Amino acid sequence: MIRGIRTHATLLALAVGLMPATAHAATGGGGALYVAQPSVAKVSCVKTCATKKRIQGGSTAKITGQNLGGVVKVVFKGSGQKTAAKTAAVKSHSATAVVVGVPIDAQTGPVLALASGGVQSAPSKPVPILPPPPPETQAQLSPAPGSPSLETATSAARWYVGSRRGILFSYRIDGSSPLDVDVDLIRQSDGTVVQTWHQAQMTPGDVHAVRWDGTINHVVQPEGRYAFRAIVQTGDVAQSSASPDDPNRDAFQLYDHIFPVRGRHNYGGPADRFGAARSGHSHEGQDVLANCGTKLVAAQGGTVKYAAYQSAAGYYIVIHGADGTDNGYMHLAEPSPFRQGDAIYTGQQIGVVGDTGDATACHLHFEIWTAPGWYSGGHVIDPLPELQAWDAVS
């Protein structure tokens, strides 16, 4: 009879979605402690938020719901792939709210709460999570050839127009009094000085810097190799970091796009090409096949024109680029965390590869539309040559 009662109680607990915790022994009469199943109602940002109080990697988030007093961990499930799930320990909790740090690499997707004894909530609705801002890149300063009083550094060996913050050139001078410094940006293909920063009375011993965004008078400059040169005015002598014997010093390669699929991929077969026959229309993009959950980034920075769901395209986002063209990214695994009107930087994550909508395999469907853009006066072009060119360098 006792065995029958236990069986009935166990079935009842499973039927209502609850189970007893086994990690803690009850005081007094012994046995297991009962832990109610937590539920997640809302996830909001409370600290280190992106614009409009939105969650980004590294934010502090508040989760509200029911039965949260026993929650010890929170899982950010991301795209649903096992490798996408990120777990964070709870900082503080009450019966109706917990506070948790969002992992830097957390992705858009459902969130669930884990209580002691293995009891967990049902997954929440997908929570949009923006990528964290990139850390500032500061290269180590090193002495310039023939100029012991000058140290210089450039933050990257390659840089993409539209990336966040710009490429940074840093320098430090020695001496006992402030000096004037000219920093030239040189296009190495023809030796042209495309921009000069004049910095008056710079303090010795401090690190000074200039930053370039890839444009001159708001015009994007051609791809190619560029270099910074610092000239310190010391009376009758000008000391320069540029050296004819070392053309690579403080030089970098400038590109206008980055390849959007950041993982192993291929271009499929004839059915995946631009112009391939489809039911009632032709294929308007190029498919890039990759595992679901593979990171996707913006090939070119710009402004979000559309971000939505469509039965054929699945979750998609269209970005209006700095050069006037539009890029479309379709079949994302989850809704992109970006909204219409948001600024996006080249190389910034916009989502992960999925198979939503009318897709039979995990892939990115990528489109390029000429200015003025996507279904707004532009026309679609074959993106494969561009993709292959970006793929070769990034």
Tab-separated table of C-alpha atoms in Angstrom:
chain	number	residue	atom	x	y	z
A	1	MET	CA	0.000	0.000	0.000
A	2	ILE	CA	2.814	2.405	0.866
A	3	ARG	CA	4.535	1.527	-2.399
A	4	GLY	CA	1.357	2.395	-4.283
A	5	ILE	CA	1.057	5.767	-2.577
A	6	ARG	CA	4.658	6.632	-3.461
A	7	THR	CA	4.089	5.708	-7.102
A	8	HIS	CA	0.951	7.816	-7.260
A	9	ALA	CA	2.715	10.812	-5.683
A	10	THR	CA	5.593	10.549	-8.116
A	11	LEU	CA	3.269	10.420	-11.119
A	12	LEU	CA	1.309	13.397	-9.787
A	13	ALA	CA	4.483	15.456	-9.412
A	14	LEU	CA	5.561	14.655	-12.963
A	15	ALA	CA	2.091	15.377	-14.321
A	16	VAL	CA	2.126	18.974	-13.031
A	17	GLY	CA	5.691	19.562	-14.205
A	18	LEU	CA	7.276	19.610	-10.731
A	19	MET	CA	9.726	17.286	-9.088
A	20	PRO	CA	11.294	17.042	-5.639
A	21	ALA	CA	14.895	18.162	-5.188
A	22	THR	CA	17.283	15.419	-4.163
A	23	ALA	CA	20.304	17.559	-3.328
A	24	HIS	CA	19.185	18.537	0.173
A	25	ALA	CA	17.898	16.377	2.999
A	26	ALA	CA	14.860	17.640	4.893
A	27	THR	CA	15.311	18.385	8.603
A	28	GLY	CA	13.397	16.485	11.236
A	29	GLY	CA	11.561	13.666	9.482
A	30	GLY	CA	14.135	13.163	6.667
A	31	GLY	CA	13.356	12.753	2.963
A	32	ALA	CA	13.758	15.164	0.053
A	33	LEU	CA	12.902	18.868	-0.053
A	34	TYR	CA	10.198	19.942	-2.471
A	35	VAL	CA	11.280	22.656	-4.929
A	36	ALA	CA	8.613	24.383	-6.981
A	37	GLN	CA	9.276	24.784	-10.684
A	38	PRO	CA	10.443	28.336	-11.463
A	39	SER	CA	8.935	30.299	-14.328
A	40	VAL	CA	10.450	33.146	-16.361
A	41	ALA	CA	8.102	35.986	-17.327
A	42	LYS	CA	10.452	38.814	-18.376
A	43	VAL	CA	14.163	39.482	-18.930
A	44	SER	CA	15.345	43.103	-18.834
A	45	CYS	CA	18.651	44.976	-18.715
A	46	VAL	CA	19.642	46.825	-15.535
A	47	LYS	CA	23.356	47.627	-16.054
A	48	THR	CA	25.879	47.987	-18.920
A	49	CYS	CA	23.012	48.150	-21.380
A	50	ALA	CA	23.050	48.949	-25.078
A	51	THR	CA	20.951	51.821	-26.414
A	52	LYS	CA	17.285	51.890	-25.370
A	53	LYS	CA	18.074	49.724	-22.299
A	54	ARG	CA	18.626	46.631	-24.437
A	55	ILE	CA	20.640	43.621	-23.328
A	56	GLN	CA	24.097	43.024	-24.793
A	57	GLY	CA	26.872	40.580	-23.973
A	58	GLY	CA	28.308	41.629	-20.604
A	59	SER	CA	25.114	43.337	-19.384
A	60	THR	CA	23.553	42.700	-15.996
A	61	ALA	CA	20.017	41.383	-16.456
A	62	LYS	CA	17.011	41.084	-14.155
A	63	ILE	CA	14.740	38.088	-14.607
A	64	THR	CA	11.260	38.283	-13.144
A	65	GLY	CA	8.786	35.472	-12.707
A	66	GLN	CA	7.549	33.023	-10.078
A	67	ASN	CA	9.247	30.588	-7.678
A	68	LEU	CA	12.688	32.100	-8.313
A	69	GLY	CA	13.939	31.971	-4.705
A	70	GLY	CA	15.756	28.683	-5.255
A	71	VAL	CA	17.289	29.575	-8.647
A	72	VAL	CA	21.083	29.233	-8.670
A	73	LYS	CA	21.916	29.451	-12.402
A	74	VAL	CA	20.487	30.875	-15.592
A	75	VAL	CA	21.024	29.348	-19.041
A	76	PHE	CA	21.101	31.531	-22.146
A	77	LYS	CA	20.225	28.926	-24.779
A	78	GLY	CA	21.072	30.941	-27.893
A	79	SER	CA	20.271	29.281	-31.204
A	80	GLY	CA	19.438	25.936	-29.624
A	81	GLN	CA	22.741	24.342	-30.607
A	82	LYS	CA	24.461	22.703	-27.644
A	83	THR	CA	27.568	24.848	-28.053
A	84	ALA	CA	25.475	28.043	-28.082
A	85	ALA	CA	24.135	27.594	-24.541
A	86	LYS	CA	25.909	29.754	-21.938
A	87	THR	CA	25.380	29.402	-18.185
A	88	ALA	CA	25.719	32.172	-15.604
A	89	ALA	CA	25.563	32.038	-11.801
A	90	VAL	CA	22.890	34.136	-10.076
A	91	LYS	CA	24.167	37.243	-8.259
A	92	SER	CA	21.051	37.787	-6.116
A	93	HIS	CA	17.525	36.425	-5.984
A	94	SER	CA	14.111	36.642	-4.402
A	95	ALA	CA	10.890	34.738	-4.919
A	96	THR	CA	9.987	36.869	-7.941
A	97	ALA	CA	13.316	38.170	-9.353
A	98	VAL	CA	16.934	37.159	-9.933
A	99	VAL	CA	19.888	39.243	-11.101
A	100	VAL	CA	22.511	37.659	-13.339
A	101	GLY	CA	25.479	38.673	-15.463
A	102	VAL	CA	24.918	38.021	-19.161
A	103	PRO	CA	27.862	36.048	-20.620
A	104	ILE	CA	29.917	38.046	-23.117
A	105	ASP	CA	29.276	35.443	-25.833
A	106	ALA	CA	25.560	34.910	-25.107
A	107	GLN	CA	23.348	34.837	-28.202
A	108	THR	CA	19.750	35.779	-28.902
A	109	GLY	CA	17.475	32.963	-27.794
A	110	PRO	CA	15.371	31.574	-24.926
A	111	VAL	CA	16.414	31.819	-21.279
A	112	LEU	CA	15.676	29.264	-18.570
A	113	ALA	CA	16.218	29.278	-14.810
A	114	LEU	CA	17.819	26.355	-12.915
A	115	ALA	CA	16.936	25.722	-9.265
A	116	SER	CA	18.586	23.364	-6.809
A	117	GLY	CA	17.990	19.672	-7.319
A	118	GLY	CA	17.860	19.984	-11.103
A	119	VAL	CA	14.465	21.695	-11.259
A	120	GLN	CA	14.282	24.070	-14.225
A	121	SER	CA	11.827	26.476	-15.804
A	122	ALA	CA	10.366	26.153	-19.252
A	123	PRO	CA	12.347	28.175	-21.829
A	124	SER	CA	11.233	31.780	-22.145
A	125	LYS	CA	10.391	33.471	-25.411
A	126	PRO	CA	13.572	34.352	-27.394
A	127	VAL	CA	15.418	37.217	-25.696
A	128	PRO	CA	17.240	39.611	-28.075
A	129	ILE	CA	20.905	39.951	-27.039
A	130	LEU	CA	23.130	42.410	-28.875
A	131	PRO	CA	26.857	41.698	-29.276
A	132	PRO	CA	29.126	43.453	-26.768
A	133	PRO	CA	31.100	46.498	-27.906
A	134	PRO	CA	34.580	45.444	-29.050
A	135	PRO	CA	37.454	46.188	-26.676
A	136	GLU	CA	39.757	49.033	-27.554
A	137	THR	CA	42.796	47.710	-29.418
A	138	GLN	CA	46.076	49.274	-28.343
A	139	ALA	CA	49.249	47.917	-29.917
A	140	GLN	CA	52.456	47.950	-27.894
A	141	LEU	CA	54.601	50.964	-28.619
A	142	SER	CA	58.079	50.318	-29.999
A	143	PRO	CA	60.981	52.647	-30.862
A	144	ALA	CA	61.002	54.089	-34.355
A	145	PRO	CA	64.139	53.303	-36.419
A	146	GLY	CA	66.722	56.069	-36.096
A	147	SER	CA	64.520	58.003	-33.692
A	148	PRO	CA	65.203	56.942	-30.097
A	149	SER	CA	62.949	59.734	-28.780
A	150	LEU	CA	59.861	58.446	-30.620
A	151	GLU	CA	57.790	55.278	-30.076
A	152	THR	CA	54.838	54.336	-32.298
A	153	ALA	CA	52.217	51.642	-32.829
A	154	THR	CA	49.211	50.911	-35.066
A	155	SER	CA	46.270	48.987	-33.630
A	156	ALA	CA	45.677	46.514	-36.502
A	157	ALA	CA	47.405	44.992	-39.515
A	158	ARG	CA	44.094	44.923	-41.407
A	159	TRP	CA	41.074	47.120	-40.972
A	160	TYR	CA	37.589	47.260	-42.471
A	161	VAL	CA	35.792	50.471	-43.409
A	162	GLY	CA	32.807	50.945	-41.141
A	163	SER	CA	34.296	49.027	-38.206
A	164	ARG	CA	33.690	50.473	-34.785
A	165	ARG	CA	35.963	53.251	-33.480
A	166	GLY	CA	38.399	53.388	-36.398
A	167	ILE	CA	42.020	52.345	-36.689
A	168	LEU	CA	44.258	53.834	-34.004
A	169	PHE	CA	47.795	55.189	-34.382
A	170	SER	CA	49.559	55.844	-31.078
A	171	TYR	CA	52.883	57.496	-30.285
A	172	ARG	CA	54.978	58.713	-27.377
A	173	ILE	CA	57.833	61.214	-27.412
A	174	ASP	CA	60.644	61.722	-24.932
A	175	GLY	CA	62.174	64.990	-23.855
A	176	SER	CA	61.873	67.756	-21.315
A	177	SER	CA	59.407	70.075	-23.042
A	178	PRO	CA	56.302	69.822	-25.271
A	179	LEU	CA	56.839	69.379	-29.015
A	180	ASP	CA	54.779	69.775	-32.186
A	181	VAL	CA	53.957	66.519	-33.984
A	182	ASP	CA	52.552	65.951	-37.479
A	183	VAL	CA	50.967	62.582	-38.224
A	184	ASP	CA	50.612	61.743	-41.924
A	185	LEU	CA	48.475	58.990	-43.414
A	186	ILE	CA	50.130	57.711	-46.578
A	187	ARG	CA	48.616	55.618	-49.380
A	188	GLN	CA	51.513	53.324	-50.182
A	189	SER	CA	50.514	52.525	-53.760
A	190	ASP	CA	51.446	56.036	-54.908
A	191	GLY	CA	52.973	57.676	-51.821
A	192	THR	CA	50.156	60.232	-51.529
A	193	VAL	CA	49.612	61.824	-48.119
A	194	VAL	CA	45.835	61.537	-47.879
A	195	GLN	CA	45.441	63.171	-44.477
A	196	THR	CA	47.575	65.017	-41.908
A	197	TRP	CA	46.875	65.642	-38.230
A	198	HIS	CA	48.831	68.568	-36.750
A	199	GLN	CA	49.154	68.243	-32.988
A	200	ALA	CA	50.716	71.192	-31.210
A	201	GLN	CA	52.774	71.061	-28.015
A	202	MET	CA	52.340	67.385	-27.193
A	203	THR	CA	53.471	66.380	-23.707
A	204	PRO	CA	56.566	64.132	-23.499
A	205	GLY	CA	56.077	60.783	-21.766
A	206	ASP	CA	52.332	60.569	-22.458
A	207	VAL	CA	50.739	58.330	-25.097
A	208	HIS	CA	48.984	60.365	-27.795
A	209	ALA	CA	46.863	59.033	-30.646
A	210	VAL	CA	44.944	59.766	-33.822
A	211	ARG	CA	42.084	57.702	-35.180
A	212	TRP	CA	40.964	57.214	-38.806
A	213	ASP	CA	37.584	55.913	-39.964
A	214	GLY	CA	38.522	55.041	-43.550
A	215	THR	CA	37.026	58.168	-45.112
A	216	ILE	CA	38.268	61.550	-46.315
A	217	ASN	CA	35.627	64.281	-46.294
A	218	HIS	CA	33.016	61.534	-45.746
A	219	VAL	CA	34.158	59.663	-48.875
A	220	VAL	CA	35.233	56.040	-48.381
A	221	GLN	CA	38.824	55.605	-49.538
A	222	PRO	CA	39.921	52.856	-51.964
A	223	GLU	CA	41.020	49.490	-50.652
A	224	GLY	CA	44.777	49.139	-50.395
A	225	ARG	CA	47.765	49.497	-48.135
A	226	TYR	CA	48.186	52.581	-45.968
A	227	ALA	CA	50.735	53.656	-43.337
A	228	PHE	CA	50.995	56.253	-40.590
A	229	ARG	CA	54.070	58.451	-40.217
A	230	ALA	CA	54.794	60.648	-37.196
A	231	ILE	CA	57.149	63.599	-37.563
A	232	VAL	CA	58.409	65.323	-34.442
A	233	GLN	CA	59.539	68.914	-34.903
A	234	THR	CA	62.738	69.343	-32.862
A	235	GLY	CA	64.247	72.646	-33.928
A	236	ASP	CA	65.987	72.141	-37.255
A	237	VAL	CA	65.595	68.346	-37.188
A	238	ALA	CA	62.458	66.382	-38.057
A	239	GLN	CA	62.380	62.828	-36.688
A	240	SER	CA	60.050	60.422	-38.441
A	241	SER	CA	58.721	56.954	-37.640
A	242	ALA	CA	58.634	56.114	-41.346
A	243	SER	CA	61.632	54.181	-42.612
A	244	PRO	CA	62.447	53.345	-46.261
A	245	ASP	CA	64.012	50.135	-44.963
A	246	ASP	CA	60.804	49.059	-43.185
A	247	PRO	CA	57.726	49.827	-45.316
A	248	ASN	CA	55.581	47.619	-43.101
A	249	ARG	CA	56.086	49.714	-39.994
A	250	ASP	CA	52.776	51.238	-38.866
A	251	ALA	CA	51.181	50.002	-42.099
A	252	PHE	CA	47.833	48.279	-42.505
A	253	GLN	CA	45.601	46.864	-45.230
A	254	LEU	CA	42.278	48.628	-45.760
A	255	TYR	CA	39.230	46.626	-46.911
A	256	ASP	CA	35.664	47.784	-47.519
A	257	HIS	CA	33.892	44.494	-46.628
A	258	ILE	CA	34.394	41.438	-44.433
A	259	PHE	CA	33.117	37.942	-45.248
A	260	PRO	CA	29.868	37.485	-43.274
A	261	VAL	CA	30.038	33.766	-42.344
A	262	ARG	CA	32.646	33.326	-39.614
A	263	GLY	CA	33.169	29.578	-39.756
A	264	ARG	CA	33.557	26.652	-42.117
A	265	HIS	CA	31.358	27.018	-45.174
A	266	ASN	CA	30.893	26.272	-48.866
A	267	TYR	CA	28.897	27.687	-51.752
A	268	GLY	CA	26.835	24.589	-52.511
A	269	GLY	CA	25.907	23.609	-56.055
A	270	PRO	CA	24.004	25.024	-59.054
A	271	ALA	CA	20.730	25.214	-57.103
A	272	ASP	CA	22.347	27.588	-54.613
A	273	ARG	CA	23.469	30.107	-57.234
A	274	PHE	CA	21.982	33.469	-58.129
A	275	GLY	CA	19.341	33.055	-60.841
A	276	ALA	CA	18.639	29.362	-60.144
A	277	ALA	CA	15.057	28.351	-60.841
A	278	ARG	CA	12.579	28.488	-57.977
A	279	SER	CA	8.831	27.889	-57.935
A	280	GLY	CA	7.386	30.958	-59.640
A	281	HIS	CA	10.601	32.999	-59.493
A	282	SER	CA	14.381	32.830	-59.657
A	283	HIS	CA	16.879	32.716	-56.815
A	284	GLU	CA	17.823	36.313	-55.921
A	285	GLY	CA	20.922	35.600	-53.876
A	286	GLN	CA	23.782	33.227	-53.152
A	287	ASP	CA	23.512	30.504	-50.532
A	288	VAL	CA	26.477	29.956	-48.204
A	289	LEU	CA	26.170	26.588	-46.494
A	290	ALA	CA	27.423	26.358	-42.906
A	291	ASN	CA	26.499	24.617	-39.668
A	292	CYS	CA	23.533	26.007	-37.780
A	293	GLY	CA	24.815	28.305	-35.043
A	294	THR	CA	27.768	29.625	-37.073
A	295	LYS	CA	28.391	33.291	-36.306
A	296	LEU	CA	27.134	35.859	-38.838
A	297	VAL	CA	28.527	39.404	-39.054
A	298	ALA	CA	27.696	42.476	-41.098
A	299	ALA	CA	29.704	42.417	-44.320
A	300	GLN	CA	29.450	46.208	-44.413
A	301	GLY	CA	28.418	48.648	-41.723
A	302	GLY	CA	25.337	50.797	-42.121
A	303	THR	CA	21.774	51.117	-40.858
A	304	VAL	CA	19.166	48.408	-40.352
A	305	LYS	CA	16.489	48.817	-43.029
A	306	TYR	CA	14.362	45.797	-42.125
A	307	ALA	CA	14.473	43.079	-39.470
A	308	ALA	CA	11.541	40.675	-39.488
A	309	TYR	CA	10.223	37.168	-40.228
A	310	GLN	CA	8.859	35.991	-43.554
A	311	SER	CA	7.588	32.534	-44.457
A	312	ALA	CA	10.188	32.044	-47.214
A	313	ALA	CA	13.130	34.042	-45.825
A	314	GLY	CA	12.647	33.034	-42.195
A	315	TYR	CA	14.255	35.466	-39.771
A	316	TYR	CA	16.095	38.055	-41.853
A	317	ILE	CA	17.791	41.432	-41.666
A	318	VAL	CA	18.537	43.992	-44.393
A	319	ILE	CA	21.328	46.539	-43.848
A	320	HIS	CA	21.671	49.737	-45.874
A	321	GLY	CA	25.416	50.199	-46.338
A	322	ALA	CA	27.613	53.274	-46.318
A	323	ASP	CA	28.103	52.916	-50.100
A	324	GLY	CA	24.343	53.029	-50.763
A	325	THR	CA	23.879	49.316	-51.445
A	326	ASP	CA	21.741	46.971	-49.342
A	327	ASN	CA	22.783	43.560	-48.041
A	328	GLY	CA	20.165	40.958	-47.091
A	329	TYR	CA	20.845	38.107	-44.655
A	330	MET	CA	18.170	35.385	-44.490
A	331	HIS	CA	17.307	32.135	-42.649
A	332	LEU	CA	18.844	33.303	-39.350
A	333	ALA	CA	18.310	30.834	-36.498
A	334	GLU	CA	16.690	33.472	-34.255
A	335	PRO	CA	15.417	37.026	-34.714
A	336	SER	CA	18.326	39.440	-35.028
A	337	PRO	CA	18.665	41.557	-31.872
A	338	PHE	CA	18.885	44.677	-34.043
A	339	ARG	CA	15.871	46.791	-34.942
A	340	GLN	CA	15.004	49.050	-37.854
A	341	GLY	CA	17.079	52.233	-37.671
A	342	ASP	CA	19.903	50.758	-35.585
A	343	ALA	CA	23.478	51.521	-36.605
A	344	ILE	CA	25.606	48.444	-37.332
A	345	TYR	CA	29.377	48.315	-37.748
A	346	THR	CA	31.352	46.242	-40.224
A	347	GLY	CA	32.174	42.899	-38.618
A	348	GLN	CA	29.565	43.270	-35.850
A	349	GLN	CA	27.596	40.113	-35.141
A	350	ILE	CA	24.015	40.207	-36.425
A	351	GLY	CA	22.952	36.630	-35.624
A	352	VAL	CA	23.819	33.010	-36.380
A	353	VAL	CA	23.219	30.676	-39.322
A	354	GLY	CA	19.900	28.858	-39.205
A	355	ASP	CA	17.309	27.113	-41.341
A	356	THR	CA	14.176	29.133	-40.601
A	357	GLY	CA	11.604	29.821	-43.299
A	358	ASP	CA	11.693	27.879	-46.560
A	359	ALA	CA	15.076	26.191	-46.029
A	360	THR	CA	16.029	22.538	-46.215
A	361	ALA	CA	19.511	22.954	-44.694
A	362	CYS	CA	21.423	25.359	-42.504
A	363	HIS	CA	22.721	28.229	-44.618
A	364	LEU	CA	22.885	31.968	-45.175
A	365	HIS	CA	20.964	33.323	-48.154
A	366	PHE	CA	22.829	36.540	-49.009
A	367	GLU	CA	21.655	39.298	-51.345
A	368	ILE	CA	23.186	42.530	-52.714
A	369	TRP	CA	20.915	45.297	-54.017
A	370	THR	CA	22.231	48.344	-55.842
A	371	ALA	CA	21.382	51.848	-54.606
A	372	PRO	CA	18.917	53.031	-53.498
A	373	GLY	CA	18.349	49.533	-52.183
A	374	TRP	CA	16.154	46.551	-51.403
A	375	TYR	CA	12.771	46.810	-53.144
A	376	SER	CA	13.112	50.612	-53.066
A	377	GLY	CA	14.409	51.385	-56.555
A	378	GLY	CA	17.549	49.260	-56.640
A	379	HIS	CA	18.008	45.910	-58.344
A	380	VAL	CA	19.472	42.659	-57.116
A	381	ILE	CA	22.861	41.503	-58.462
A	382	ASP	CA	24.835	38.275	-58.282
A	383	PRO	CA	26.739	38.434	-54.960
A	384	LEU	CA	29.008	35.431	-55.566
A	385	PRO	CA	32.009	37.323	-57.029
A	386	GLU	CA	31.930	39.776	-54.129
A	387	LEU	CA	31.569	37.021	-51.547
A	388	GLN	CA	34.490	35.098	-53.000
A	389	ALA	CA	36.657	38.245	-53.004
A	390	TRP	CA	35.820	38.990	-49.340
A	391	ASP	CA	36.305	35.345	-48.451
A	392	ALA	CA	39.828	35.384	-49.869
A	393	VAL	CA	41.016	38.195	-47.583
A	394	SER	CA	38.978	37.781	-44.414
